[in-house]
GROMACS .gro file of C-alpha atoms in nm:
model
  432
    1MET     CA    1  10.152  14.491  10.349
    2LYS     CA    2  10.221  14.306  10.633
    3LYS     CA    3  10.185  13.946  10.578
    4THR     CA    4  10.087  13.695  10.799
    5LEU     CA    5  10.228  13.380  10.654
    6GLY     CA    6  10.419  13.354  10.899
    7ARG     CA    7  10.137  13.148  11.091
    8ARG     CA    8  10.277  12.853  10.910
    9LEU     CA    9  10.654  12.848  10.990
   10PHE     CA   10  10.641  12.871  11.375
   11GLY     CA   11  10.931  12.669  11.447
   12LEU     CA   12  11.278  12.663  11.422
   13SER     CA   13  11.493  12.368  11.292
   14LEU     CA   14  11.747  12.286  11.538
   15ALA     CA   15  12.130  12.193  11.466
   16GLY     CA   16  12.086  11.813  11.453
   17ALA     CA   17  11.741  11.759  11.498
   18GLY     CA   18  11.612  11.463  11.242
   19LEU     CA   19  11.763  11.380  10.928
   20THR     CA   20  12.084  11.503  10.823
   21GLY     CA   21  12.192  11.531  10.461
   22VAL     CA   22  12.493  11.228  10.463
   23LEU     CA   23  12.226  11.018  10.521
   24ARG     CA   24  11.933  10.852  10.311
   25SER     CA   25  11.711  10.650  10.493
   26ALA     CA   26  11.657  10.650  10.860
   27PHE     CA   27  11.645  10.291  10.840
   28ALA     CA   28  11.950  10.237  10.701
   29ALA     CA   29  12.174  10.489  10.859
   30ASP     CA   30  12.488  10.330  10.795
   31ALA     CA   31  12.398  10.356  10.432
   32PRO     CA   32  12.581  10.679  10.302
   33THR     CA   33  12.398  10.855   9.997
   34PRO     CA   34  12.505  10.751   9.674
   35PRO     CA   35  12.725  10.982   9.433
   36PRO     CA   36  12.520  11.224   9.244
   37ALA     CA   37  12.474  11.158   8.910
   38PRO     CA   38  12.620  11.480   8.613
   39ILE     CA   39  12.285  11.691   8.556
   40PRO     CA   40  12.098  11.553   8.291
   41LYS     CA   41  12.086  11.749   7.984
   42GLY     CA   42  11.822  11.952   7.932
   43ALA     CA   43  11.752  12.004   8.301
   44LEU     CA   44  11.799  12.368   8.301
   45LYS     CA   45  11.691  12.467   7.992
   46LYS     CA   46  11.398  12.705   7.884
   47SER     CA   47  11.139  12.607   7.538
   48THR     CA   48  10.880  12.787   7.445
   49PRO     CA   49  10.515  12.667   7.469
   50GLU     CA   50  10.466  12.659   7.100
   51ALA     CA   51  10.797  12.487   7.067
   52ALA     CA   52  10.679  12.211   7.276
   53ALA     CA   53  10.334  12.165   7.138
   54THR     CA   54  10.482  12.069   6.783
   55LYS     CA   55  10.593  11.743   6.954
   56SER     CA   56  10.385  11.406   6.891
   57GLY     CA   57  10.178  11.196   7.127
   58PRO     CA   58  10.054  11.333   7.474
   59ARG     CA   59  10.237  11.600   7.641
   60THR     CA   60  10.288  11.596   8.040
   61LEU     CA   61  10.270  11.959   8.161
   62CYS     CA   62  10.304  12.050   8.531
   63TYR     CA   63  10.184  12.394   8.663
   64VAL     CA   64  10.367  12.547   9.005
   65GLY     CA   65  10.213  12.769   9.194
   66GLY     CA   66  10.503  12.980   9.464
   67TYR     CA   67  10.500  13.243   9.685
   68THR     CA   68  10.523  13.573   9.569
   69LYS     CA   69  10.667  13.908   9.678
   70HIS     CA   70  10.339  13.907   9.974
   71GLY     CA   71  10.432  13.610  10.103
   72PRO     CA   72  10.677  13.503  10.369
   73PRO     CA   73  11.026  13.680  10.416
   74GLU     CA   74  11.177  13.420  10.122
   75ALA     CA   75  10.977  13.448   9.862
   76ASN     CA   76  11.088  13.507   9.554
   77ALA     CA   77  10.870  13.346   9.276
   78LYS     CA   78  10.663  13.572   9.051
   79GLY     CA   79  10.329  13.319   8.997
   80ILE     CA   80  10.228  13.011   8.758
   81THR     CA   81  10.566  12.845   8.631
   82LEU     CA   82  10.483  12.641   8.323
   83PHE     CA   83  10.663  12.275   8.294
   84GLU     CA   84  10.731  11.995   8.045
   85MET     CA   85  10.766  11.653   8.164
   86ASP     CA   86  11.016  11.370   8.006
   87THR     CA   87  10.808  11.126   8.151
   88LYS     CA   88  11.077  10.837   8.120
   89SER     CA   89  11.333  11.055   8.320
   90GLY     CA   90  11.110  11.314   8.482
   91VAL     CA   91  11.317  11.585   8.418
   92LEU     CA   92  11.116  11.966   8.429
   93THR     CA   93  11.180  12.220   8.152
   94GLN     CA   94  11.037  12.540   8.177
   95LEU     CA   95  10.821  12.658   7.873
   96GLY     CA   96  10.810  13.041   7.858
   97GLN     CA   97  10.775  13.260   8.079
   98VAL     CA   98  10.544  13.246   8.374
   99THR     CA   99  10.202  13.371   8.466
  100PRO     CA  100  10.253  13.642   8.639
  101THR     CA  101   9.969  13.677   8.993
  102ASP     CA  102   9.974  13.675   9.391
  103ASN     CA  103  10.053  13.410   9.617
  104PRO     CA  104   9.913  13.130   9.401
  105SER     CA  105   9.989  12.910   9.699
  106PHE     CA  106   9.771  12.567   9.617
  107LEU     CA  107   9.631  12.498   9.263
  108ALA     CA  108   9.302  12.262   9.131
  109LEU     CA  109   9.198  12.181   8.759
  110SER     CA  110   8.854  12.169   8.650
  111PRO     CA  111   8.690  11.827   8.597
  112ASP     CA  112   8.694  11.866   8.210
  113ARG     CA  113   9.115  11.956   8.217
  114ARG     CA  114   9.019  12.332   8.099
  115PHE     CA  115   9.053  12.548   8.360
  116LEU     CA  116   9.299  12.602   8.616
  117TYR     CA  117   9.214  12.774   8.932
  118VAL     CA  118   9.388  12.937   9.175
  119VAL     CA  119   9.353  13.073   9.576
  120ASN     CA  120   9.589  13.407   9.598
  121GLU     CA  121   9.701  13.413   9.959
  122VAL     CA  122   9.641  13.766  10.044
  123ASN     CA  123   9.473  13.923  10.291
  124ASP     CA  124   9.401  14.245  10.106
  125PHE     CA  125   9.229  14.180   9.868
  126GLY     CA  126   8.933  14.487   9.730
  127GLY     CA  127   9.082  14.676  10.022
  128GLU     CA  128   8.879  14.422  10.275
  129SER     CA  129   9.006  14.136  10.527
  130SER     CA  130   9.040  13.881  10.234
  131GLY     CA  131   9.219  13.664  10.015
  132SER     CA  132   9.124  13.636   9.668
  133ALA     CA  133   9.086  13.281   9.362
  134THR     CA  134   9.177  13.355   8.999
  135ALA     CA  135   9.020  13.157   8.680
  136PHE     CA  136   9.209  13.058   8.386
  137ALA     CA  137   9.175  12.926   8.071
  138ILE     CA  138   9.412  12.652   7.985
  139ASP     CA  139   9.499  12.685   7.539
  140GLN     CA  140   9.411  12.285   7.505
  141HIS     CA  141   9.699  12.328   7.263
  142THR     CA  142   9.956  12.486   7.439
  143GLY     CA  143   9.897  12.474   7.815
  144VAL     CA  144   9.941  12.830   7.825
  145LEU     CA  145   9.685  13.035   8.099
  146THR     CA  146   9.461  13.326   8.026
  147LYS     CA  147   9.336  13.519   8.294
  148LEU     CA  148   8.953  13.491   8.380
  149ASN     CA  149   8.860  13.711   8.680
  150THR     CA  150   8.989  13.678   9.035
  151VAL     CA  151   8.713  13.768   9.282
  152ALA     CA  152   8.734  13.776   9.676
  153THR     CA  153   8.750  13.449   9.893
  154GLY     CA  154   8.566  13.632  10.192
  155GLY     CA  155   8.813  13.578  10.418
  156ALA     CA  156   9.200  13.623  10.482
  157ASP     CA  157   9.480  13.387  10.329
  158PRO     CA  158   9.289  13.109  10.216
  159ALA     CA  159   9.526  12.802  10.155
  160HIS     CA  160   9.368  12.603  10.009
  161LEU     CA  161   9.122  12.504   9.749
  162SER     CA  162   8.938  12.251   9.530
  163VAL     CA  163   8.655  12.235   9.294
  164HIS     CA  164   8.354  12.069   9.356
  165PRO     CA  165   8.305  11.707   9.145
  166SER     CA  166   8.009  11.856   8.941
  167GLY     CA  167   8.217  12.112   8.843
  168ARG     CA  168   7.996  12.396   8.919
  169TYR     CA  169   8.126  12.495   9.257
  170LEU     CA  170   8.492  12.623   9.330
  171LEU     CA  171   8.552  12.501   9.723
  172ALA     CA  172   8.800  12.761   9.915
  173ALA     CA  173   8.956  12.713  10.244
  174ASN     CA  174   9.047  13.028  10.444
  175TYR     CA  175   9.318  13.011  10.709
  176THR     CA  176   9.339  13.362  10.872
  177GLY     CA  177   9.002  13.402  10.808
  178GLY     CA  178   8.840  13.115  10.968
  179SER     CA  179   8.600  13.059  10.745
  180VAL     CA  180   8.512  12.836  10.369
  181ALA     CA  181   8.363  12.970  10.101
  182VAL     CA  182   8.162  12.869   9.792
  183ILE     CA  183   8.184  13.034   9.506
  184GLN     CA  184   7.979  12.947   9.168
  185ILE     CA  185   8.171  12.869   8.862
  186GLN     CA  186   7.978  13.014   8.518
  187ALA     CA  187   8.029  12.835   8.182
  188ASP     CA  188   8.267  13.018   8.021
  189GLY     CA  189   8.511  12.877   8.324
  190SER     CA  190   8.516  13.217   8.512
  191LEU     CA  191   8.426  13.262   8.849
  192GLY     CA  192   8.072  13.426   8.962
  193ALA     CA  193   7.926  13.483   9.288
  194ARG     CA  194   8.009  13.331   9.610
  195THR     CA  195   7.713  13.142   9.724
  196ASP     CA  196   7.805  13.139  10.115
  197LEU     CA  197   8.045  13.139  10.378
  198VAL     CA  198   8.095  12.928  10.698
  199HIS     CA  199   8.259  13.091  10.985
  200ASP     CA  200   8.355  12.774  11.220
  201SER     CA  201   8.351  12.842  11.566
  202GLY     CA  202   8.471  12.581  11.907
  203PRO     CA  203   8.675  12.565  12.227
  204LYS     CA  204   9.114  12.716  12.205
  205ARG     CA  205   9.275  12.409  12.195
  206PRO     CA  206   9.688  12.384  12.275
  207GLU     CA  207   9.961  12.507  12.062
  208ARG     CA  208  10.079  12.161  12.069
  209ALA     CA  209   9.967  11.781  12.089
  210ALA     CA  210  10.069  11.551  12.362
  211ASP     CA  211  10.184  11.349  12.169
  212ASN     CA  212  10.392  11.557  12.013
  213PRO     CA  213  10.752  11.423  11.859
  214PRO     CA  214  11.017  11.425  12.118
  215GLY     CA  215  11.216  11.755  12.086
  216ASN     CA  216  10.942  11.876  11.881
  217TYR     CA  217  10.948  12.351  11.968
  218ALA     CA  218  10.795  12.442  11.669
  219VAL     CA  219  10.366  12.484  11.721
  220SER     CA  220  10.068  12.557  11.531
  221ASP     CA  221   9.856  12.801  11.593
  222HIS     CA  222   9.571  12.740  11.747
  223SER     CA  223   9.421  13.133  11.824
  224GLY     CA  224   9.140  13.029  11.661
  225PRO     CA  225   8.977  12.868  11.319
  226HIS     CA  226   9.210  12.800  11.084
  227GLU     CA  227   9.063  12.624  10.777
  228HIS     CA  228   9.348  12.469  10.596
  229MET     CA  229   9.190  12.202  10.355
  230ILE     CA  230   8.842  12.165  10.153
  231GLN     CA  231   8.755  11.870   9.960
  232ALA     CA  232   8.457  11.669   9.835
  233ASP     CA  233   8.480  11.300   9.942
  234MET     CA  234   8.526  10.993   9.661
  235ALA     CA  235   8.175  10.995   9.627
  236ALA     CA  236   8.085  11.372   9.606
  237LYS     CA  237   7.807  11.311   9.863
  238PHE     CA  238   7.985  11.553  10.098
  239VAL     CA  239   8.284  11.804  10.160
  240LEU     CA  240   8.506  11.799  10.404
  241VAL     CA  241   8.710  12.102  10.599
  242ALA     CA  242   9.011  12.038  10.833
  243ASP     CA  243   9.028  12.328  11.076
  244ALA     CA  244   9.423  12.291  11.228
  245GLY     CA  245   9.316  12.537  11.455
  246LEU     CA  246   9.013  12.344  11.615
  247ASP     CA  247   9.174  12.045  11.546
  248ARG     CA  248   8.851  11.912  11.403
  249VAL     CA  249   8.742  11.792  11.036
  250TYR     CA  250   8.397  11.931  10.947
  251VAL     CA  251   8.155  11.748  10.741
  252TRP     CA  252   7.923  11.919  10.510
  253LYS     CA  253   7.677  11.824  10.243
  254LEU     CA  254   7.686  12.069   9.942
  255ASP     CA  255   7.317  12.151   9.827
  256LEU     CA  256   7.379  12.203   9.435
  257ASP     CA  257   7.123  12.400   9.382
  258LYS     CA  258   7.143  12.682   9.624
  259GLY     CA  259   7.524  12.622   9.637
  260VAL     CA  260   7.532  12.664  10.035
  261LEU     CA  261   7.666  12.360  10.298
  262VAL     CA  262   7.432  12.220  10.511
  263PRO     CA  263   7.617  11.997  10.800
  264ALA     CA  264   7.655  11.639  10.812
  265ALA     CA  265   7.422  11.402  11.044
  266LYS     CA  266   7.675  11.406  11.292
  267PRO     CA  267   7.903  11.773  11.154
  268TRP     CA  268   8.230  11.756  11.239
  269PHE     CA  269   8.527  11.469  11.370
  270ASP     CA  270   8.744  11.557  11.692
  271MET     CA  271   9.086  11.536  11.609
  272GLU     CA  272   9.382  11.465  11.889
  273PRO     CA  273   9.399  11.865  12.049
  274GLY     CA  274   9.687  12.051  11.947
  275SER     CA  275   9.745  11.799  11.662
  276ALA     CA  276   9.585  12.113  11.365
  277PRO     CA  277   9.481  11.881  11.107
  278ARG     CA  278   9.592  11.996  10.774
  279HIS     CA  279   9.571  11.828  10.493
  280PHE     CA  280   9.379  11.444  10.411
  281CYS     CA  281   9.316  11.216  10.177
  282PHE     CA  282   9.075  10.863  10.076
  283SER     CA  283   9.174  10.490   9.976
  284LEU     CA  284   9.056  10.391   9.625
  285ASP     CA  285   8.682  10.297   9.720
  286GLY     CA  286   8.658  10.614   9.925
  287LYS     CA  287   8.581  10.419  10.233
  288VAL     CA  288   8.901  10.499  10.487
  289ILE     CA  289   9.022  10.829  10.513
  290TYR     CA  290   9.399  10.926  10.612
  291ILE     CA  291   9.400  11.260  10.850
  292LEU     CA  292   9.743  11.468  10.831
  293GLY     CA  293   9.807  11.637  11.202
  294GLU     CA  294  10.053  11.911  11.126
  295GLN     CA  295  10.183  11.993  11.476
  296ASN     CA  296  10.209  11.614  11.586
  297SER     CA  297  10.327  11.460  11.280
  298ARG     CA  298  10.120  11.196  11.276
  299VAL     CA  299   9.827  11.047  11.071
  300VAL     CA  300   9.515  10.941  11.187
  301VAL     CA  301   9.304  10.625  11.029
  302ALA     CA  302   8.977  10.626  11.022
  303ASP     CA  303   8.693  10.435  10.849
  304TYR     CA  304   8.458  10.652  10.664
  305ASP     CA  305   8.074  10.578  10.618
  306THR     CA  306   8.006  10.699  10.268
  307GLU     CA  307   7.631  10.713  10.333
  308THR     CA  308   7.680  10.930  10.641
  309GLY     CA  309   8.015  11.091  10.624
  310ALA     CA  310   8.104  10.976  10.978
  311ILE     CA  311   8.447  10.908  11.090
  312SER     CA  312   8.550  10.638  11.279
  313PRO     CA  313   8.921  10.616  11.388
  314ARG     CA  314   9.102  10.296  11.429
  315GLN     CA  315   9.502  10.400  11.431
  316THR     CA  316   9.750  10.680  11.438
  317ALA     CA  317  10.067  10.631  11.252
  318THR     CA  318  10.368  10.866  11.357
  319THR     CA  319  10.506  10.984  11.025
  320VAL     CA  320  10.936  11.028  11.163
  321THR     CA  321  11.093  10.679  11.309
  322GLY     CA  322  11.169  10.639  11.687
  323ARG     CA  323  11.541  10.755  11.600
  324PHE     CA  324  11.431  11.166  11.470
  325ARG     CA  325  11.459  11.468  11.775
  326GLY     CA  326  11.356  11.804  11.702
  327SER     CA  327  11.157  12.018  11.555
  328THR     CA  328  10.902  11.949  11.262
  329ILE     CA  329  10.582  12.025  11.088
  330ALA     CA  330  10.403  11.816  10.888
  331ALA     CA  331  10.264  11.913  10.572
  332GLU     CA  332  10.146  11.676  10.242
  333ILE     CA  333  10.006  11.379  10.239
  334ILE     CA  334   9.929  11.151   9.908
  335LEU     CA  335   9.782  10.846   9.835
  336HIS     CA  336   9.991  10.647   9.533
  337PRO     CA  337   9.759  10.602   9.239
  338ASN     CA  338   9.794  10.235   9.290
  339GLY     CA  339   9.614  10.255   9.632
  340LYS     CA  340   9.910  10.021   9.782
  341PHE     CA  341  10.178  10.344   9.956
  342LEU     CA  342  10.066  10.686  10.115
  343TYR     CA  343  10.385  10.915  10.161
  344VAL     CA  344  10.397  11.260  10.409
  345THR     CA  345  10.630  11.565  10.424
  346ASN     CA  346  10.767  11.639  10.700
  347ARG     CA  347  10.880  12.027  10.701
  348LEU     CA  348  11.160  12.127  10.917
  349GLY     CA  349  11.274  11.783  10.954
  350ASP     CA  350  11.298  11.777  10.549
  351SER     CA  351  11.225  11.386  10.516
  352ILE     CA  352  10.909  11.204  10.322
  353ALA     CA  353  10.762  10.975  10.526
  354CYS     CA  354  10.688  10.613  10.321
  355PHE     CA  355  10.415  10.390  10.420
  356ARG     CA  356  10.254  10.043  10.331
  357VAL     CA  357   9.908  10.053  10.268
  358LYS     CA  358   9.769   9.743  10.449
  359ASP     CA  359   9.495   9.504  10.310
  360ASP     CA  360   9.241   9.656  10.598
  361GLY     CA  361   9.355   9.996  10.508
  362SER     CA  362   9.584  10.038  10.811
  363LEU     CA  363   9.952  10.182  10.778
  364GLU     CA  364  10.262  10.035  10.800
  365LEU     CA  365  10.627  10.291  10.778
  366PHE     CA  366  10.864  10.149  10.630
  367ASP     CA  367  11.084  10.447  10.527
  368GLU     CA  368  11.169  10.834  10.628
  369VAL     CA  369  11.393  10.940  10.341
  370TRP     CA  370  11.583  11.277  10.310
  371GLU     CA  371  11.417  11.506  10.073
  372HIS     CA  372  11.779  11.652   9.929
  373ALA     CA  373  11.653  12.034   9.990
  374ASP     CA  374  11.491  12.241  10.224
  375TYR     CA  375  11.111  12.259  10.381
  376GLY     CA  376  10.953  12.033  10.145
  377ARG     CA  377  10.600  12.143  10.099
  378ALA     CA  378  10.398  12.013   9.831
  379ILE     CA  379  10.433  11.629   9.658
  380SER     CA  380  10.310  11.534   9.405
  381PHE     CA  381  10.280  11.238   9.142
  382ASP     CA  382  10.279  11.257   8.782
  383PRO     CA  383  10.003  11.142   8.568
  384THR     CA  384  10.216  10.826   8.533
  385GLY     CA  385  10.295  10.698   8.916
  386ASN     CA  386  10.637  10.676   8.819
  387PHE     CA  387  10.748  10.999   8.910
  388MET     CA  388  10.697  11.199   9.307
  389LEU     CA  389  10.783  11.559   9.293
  390VAL     CA  390  10.891  11.809   9.591
  391ALA     CA  391  10.805  12.149   9.624
  392ASN     CA  392  11.114  12.280   9.861
  393GLN     CA  393  11.014  12.618   9.986
  394ARG     CA  394  11.287  12.757  10.115
  395SER     CA  395  11.578  12.601   9.861
  396ASP     CA  396  11.399  12.710   9.579
  397SER     CA  397  11.394  12.427   9.426
  398ILE     CA  398  11.138  12.115   9.262
  399THR     CA  399  11.324  11.749   9.329
  400SER     CA  400  11.192  11.432   9.214
  401PHE     CA  401  11.187  11.039   9.313
  402ARG     CA  402  11.071  10.769   9.112
  403VAL     CA  403  10.866  10.551   9.284
  404ASN     CA  404  10.882  10.161   9.266
  405GLY     CA  405  10.497  10.097   9.234
  406GLU     CA  406  10.575   9.735   9.349
  407THR     CA  407  10.766   9.798   9.699
  408GLY     CA  408  10.724  10.230   9.727
  409VAL     CA  409  11.067  10.287   9.739
  410LEU     CA  410  11.186  10.609   9.612
  411GLN     CA  411  11.497  10.679   9.461
  412PHE     CA  412  11.647  10.963   9.425
  413THR     CA  413  11.691  11.117   9.081
  414TRP     CA  414  11.956  11.356   9.120
  415ASN     CA  415  11.685  11.595   8.920
  416PHE     CA  416  11.695  11.972   9.095
  417THR     CA  417  11.445  12.241   8.898
  418PRO     CA  418  11.538  12.569   9.039
  419ILE     CA  419  11.184  12.808   9.110
  420GLY     CA  420  11.110  13.045   9.347
  421THR     CA  421  10.969  12.942   9.669
  422PRO     CA  422  10.727  12.670   9.499
  423SER     CA  423  10.445  12.598   9.708
  424ALA     CA  424  10.209  12.358   9.459
  425PHE     CA  425  10.157  12.128   9.214
  426ALA     CA  426   9.859  12.066   8.957
  427PHE     CA  427   9.951  11.816   8.631
  428LEU     CA  428   9.810  11.794   8.315
  429THR     CA  429   9.783  11.565   7.987
  430LEU     CA  430   9.748  11.710   7.641
  431GLU     CA  431   9.710  11.517   7.376
  432GLY     CA  432   9.900  11.538   7.081
   0.00000   0.00000   0.00000
């Protein structure tokens, strides 16, 4: 099967572009990278879920999805890998064997943390032009996954999913399919009928934004609608969709009785033409939304009306410093649990942009840190917020940083966890 995942790998990094391996920070270009520490004991060890479950006290588990043989050319993952994290050192230890499933490119836990859902980023499920979503039950003692079922998402190459806060519906964004799906969640956690499938439409947009970083040869696909993220707002009143092909963020209400999406009074927010909105996140109070443009590597800071779902922009912040030249495509955006700092990964540029969040919600870029690996895709905090993990798709590794909760500064831990083409994280705390 010919895979279409090349759609998000559109540019090639040029020699000399962006950060280099000898610099830790673009704000301290003369400071050498600190010498590597010895590999911590246990960093490459494997254990079994049953043995790990004998430990007393809370345990932090981490599920990691990755691209399998139906993914991009470099794909070599086998499915979902379960790790246990040492919350003092940040070291990951693999537990047991990989749970097989095809291209689990994004993961989401149910509100009660008893089930894990993944999108299978394929385009031929059931012999049709569709991807799929798979439900797993989580053993609350060991963290081991048991597959419940797999259903079609109704569109090709789903790139994102989330569980509605009600726990009643799974929401999936079909990238190549240009649609979003609403799927029932059954009482036993399995996936039921698809209750809605919405296709977006709009005018053709340019391949590049006018405010691209200097020398950026990478382009995002604007051949049509490409839904890249779907998630409810903080109050669960509206569902928002980032469409990277039409340069819009759509706003819907979800009818919980019928499982259908109803357009908000202002049904979409237009982004910079060619910017390719990819992901977004909210401030802790839900009144500010941060929207990441994949193509132009910028964050739009906007006021969010929690009553109407209206989005009113007031700042655009670049995710690369003024020193950067070359190709880059922004990937992930996350807010620290304390709400004071926001971080973005720059693929091709291989950096993490670090922002301070001011009292009014606006952003100030204060650092750009080398990921110490290639093509950092997803980033995630562990449940304590003390560590940030980076899924480095092209270098088959997870790297980690210790997070200073007072300053937002990232300190590389020198922990490298080998794993094939990682793409997404989901953390779970099990009580002992």
